[in-house]
Structure formats: C-alpha cells, structure tokens
Amino acid sequence: MSDPLSASGSPPCWICGDPADSDEHKFKRSDMVTRYGTNWPPVQQPFVFRGDGRWIRIQGPNSGQNLYRDMLCKPCNNARTKPFDLAYERFSTWVLANAATLCDRTEIDFGEVFGDSYPEETIQLLCYFVKSLGCRIVDAGAEPPSALRRILTTPNIIDTTPFRVTFGINDFWHRVDPSGHIVGKGELIRWPDSSAEAGFSWSETLGYLEIYHWYDVVWHPFPYGGDVMTGPLRSVRLAHYDPFPSEPAATMAGVADSL
Ligand SMILES: [Zn+2]
C-alpha cells in the first residue's frame, strides 16, 4: 500500500484518517508487565521472531521493536479505544490467573471474567481484537477493510460481523508452559476474493489460549471447533488444538539453544 500522507506530513490514522501521531504496542504493555515484570535482565529478555524467521530480543515493554509506529492518532488510541483496552486487560489478567485450570475447561464463562458487565465488556473485548487486527494489517502494508473502521467508530455496536472470533486451547503450548506466561502472534493470512474485499485470518496467543481472528472468512465448521463470537455472549465453547501431538514437552530454553 502506498500510504497517502496527510496534510501535516504524517501517515493517516487507519481508524479515522487524521494524522497518526501515536504508537501502539504490538504486545500489550500490561501483558508484558503482568507476566514478566518491568525490568528484564539480558538473559530474561523475550525472543520475538521476525517475519523472515530470524529472532531478536526486545529490551523492555516499550522497546521500539514492540511498537507499531505512528499508526493511530492520539484521540483514537486513547479516548476512542480505551474501554476496549481495559476490557482486554481484564480478560488477559483472568486468563493468566486461571492458567492452572483453563486447559481442563470446555468453555469460557464471561460472567466469571467480567461479572455483571459481561454484555458490554464482551463487545469491548471484540473491539480490542478488531483494533489489534487492523494494526497488524496496516503493519503488513495492506489496506485495512473499511468494516474494521466502521466497527470501531460505531457507538454502542452490538454485532461485529464480518469480524468473528473463536477461542481455543493449544495443547502443545500448554505442555511447553503450563503456567501460561507465553504471549505470541500467529501468521496473518490474506484470503483473496475476486468479487469482494479480501478476507484475513490471524491469531493471538495468551499463555496457551489461542484467540483466532476471522475477518470475512467463514468456515463450516470453523477450524479447531469452538463457538463463533460476534457479539455479547455469556459463554463460548473452547476449541482444542494440538499442532505437534508427537512432541512431548519442548522447553523454550531448548528452542533458544537450537538457534
Ligand atoms: Zn484516529
């Protein structure tokens, strides 16, 4: 995509089109701090795998390697999407706190996660994932679909279709780290459609919980199973997925040593 520059010379905010002057974390700062603390000695700096297969270590939650630079304007990154960020932080904290039992559950009960405010906060959580996917698409150099903008700019939206989410337990990541401290991102896939806008699929990982993003991609049934979410739900059934069933319990140390 050739980014048209705004009148101010900054690239436009992908949500509203105003000049983008605000960075967004790739891995949310709160996810990093709750799982790893604020100061990381060199041997504990996390590995991040780049798109070309090489890896780097990032030095802290605010490291430049962990930022999408100038992708949003301040009003969109702060006021507009703040409730979405807060719902996500609440969800992420719950996922980490329940790492000992999440693997044995068949569903996520959002009443347990959010209490009585689950009808509002489940939609805000979905909107956080919309923001996250949009930033990833822009970072890949593609044009974010207009429906993603519409979802984020429509007050009190109750249905995020054609954006859908499914949740699943990744049994391999559970064997690697049952304490649930892993954070990760999957591969962004663009699904060309000759008659309409392209669809996208992606995933984010919190511990061993996979959050699958499906933008205008519909499966019958969806891969790995689980309930499809586009609006407020009290609970969703979880998918289960084991990408390496014959791999018993690799450790991250072992992975690092082999590089
Ligand atoms: Zn904006």
PDB file of N, CA and C and ligand atoms in Angstrom, residues 12-20 71-77 80, ligand 1:
ATOM      1  N   PRO A  12      -1.797   8.757   7.795  1.00  0.00           N
ATOM      2  CA  PRO A  12      -3.096   8.898   8.467  1.00  0.00           C
ATOM      3  C   PRO A  12      -3.344   7.779   9.467  1.00  0.00           C
ATOM      4  N   CYS A  13      -4.070   8.140  10.519  1.00  0.00           N
ATOM      5  CA  CYS A  13      -4.596   7.151  11.460  1.00  0.00           C
ATOM      6  C   CYS A  13      -5.511   6.210  10.679  1.00  0.00           C
ATOM      7  N   TRP A  14      -5.306   4.898  10.809  1.00  0.00           N
ATOM      8  CA  TRP A  14      -6.108   3.995   9.962  1.00  0.00           C
ATOM      9  C   TRP A  14      -7.566   3.950  10.417  1.00  0.00           C
ATOM     10  N   ILE A  15      -7.855   4.408  11.630  1.00  0.00           N
ATOM     11  CA  ILE A  15      -9.256   4.364  12.086  1.00  0.00           C
ATOM     12  C   ILE A  15     -10.031   5.581  11.584  1.00  0.00           C
ATOM     13  N   CYS A  16      -9.468   6.793  11.743  1.00  0.00           N
ATOM     14  CA  CYS A  16     -10.271   7.984  11.441  1.00  0.00           C
ATOM     15  C   CYS A  16      -9.709   8.845  10.317  1.00  0.00           C
ATOM     16  N   GLY A  17      -8.455   8.619   9.894  1.00  0.00           N
ATOM     17  CA  GLY A  17      -7.884   9.388   8.800  1.00  0.00           C
ATOM     18  C   GLY A  17      -7.148  10.643   9.211  1.00  0.00           C
ATOM     19  N   ASP A  18      -7.229  11.040  10.488  1.00  0.00           N
ATOM     20  CA  ASP A  18      -6.449  12.187  10.961  1.00  0.00           C
ATOM     21  C   ASP A  18      -4.962  11.813  11.011  1.00  0.00           C
ATOM     22  N   PRO A  19      -4.064  12.809  11.147  1.00  0.00           N
ATOM     23  CA  PRO A  19      -2.634  12.470  11.210  1.00  0.00           C
ATOM     24  C   PRO A  19      -2.344  11.518  12.369  1.00  0.00           C
ATOM     25  N   ALA A  20      -1.568  10.486  12.086  1.00  0.00           N
ATOM     26  CA  ALA A  20      -1.241   9.484  13.113  1.00  0.00           C
ATOM     27  C   ALA A  20      -0.008   9.945  13.874  1.00  0.00           C
ATOM     28  N   MET A  71       0.671   4.845  13.948  1.00  0.00           N
ATOM     29  CA  MET A  71      -0.371   4.125  13.229  1.00  0.00           C
ATOM     30  C   MET A  71      -1.755   4.678  13.547  1.00  0.00           C
ATOM     31  N   LEU A  72      -1.869   5.296  14.736  1.00  0.00           N
ATOM     32  CA  LEU A  72      -3.153   5.835  15.175  1.00  0.00           C
ATOM     33  C   LEU A  72      -2.953   7.284  15.608  1.00  0.00           C
ATOM     34  N   CYS A  73      -4.055   8.050  15.646  1.00  0.00           N
ATOM     35  CA  CYS A  73      -3.988   9.379  16.250  1.00  0.00           C
ATOM     36  C   CYS A  73      -4.222   9.228  17.753  1.00  0.00           C
ATOM     37  N   LYS A  74      -3.839  10.244  18.501  1.00  0.00           N
ATOM     38  CA  LYS A  74      -3.991  10.149  19.960  1.00  0.00           C
ATOM     39  C   LYS A  74      -5.449   9.965  20.397  1.00  0.00           C
ATOM     40  N   PRO A  75      -6.418  10.740  19.821  1.00  0.00           N
ATOM     41  CA  PRO A  75      -7.812  10.519  20.263  1.00  0.00           C
ATOM     42  C   PRO A  75      -8.303   9.091  20.015  1.00  0.00           C
ATOM     43  N   CYS A  76      -7.904   8.488  18.882  1.00  0.00           N
ATOM     44  CA  CYS A  76      -8.333   7.101  18.639  1.00  0.00           C
ATOM     45  C   CYS A  76      -7.621   6.138  19.584  1.00  0.00           C
ATOM     46  N   ASN A  77      -6.325   6.358  19.806  1.00  0.00           N
ATOM     47  CA  ASN A  77      -5.567   5.418  20.631  1.00  0.00           C
ATOM     48  C   ASN A  77      -5.904   5.580  22.113  1.00  0.00           C
ATOM     49  N   ARG A  80     -11.020   6.939  22.248  1.00  0.00           N
ATOM     50  CA  ARG A  80     -11.932   6.079  21.495  1.00  0.00           C
ATOM     51  C   ARG A  80     -11.783   4.600  21.879  1.00  0.00           C
TER      52      ARG A  80
HETATM   53 ZN    ZN B   1      -7.745   8.432  14.628  1.00  0.00          ZN
END
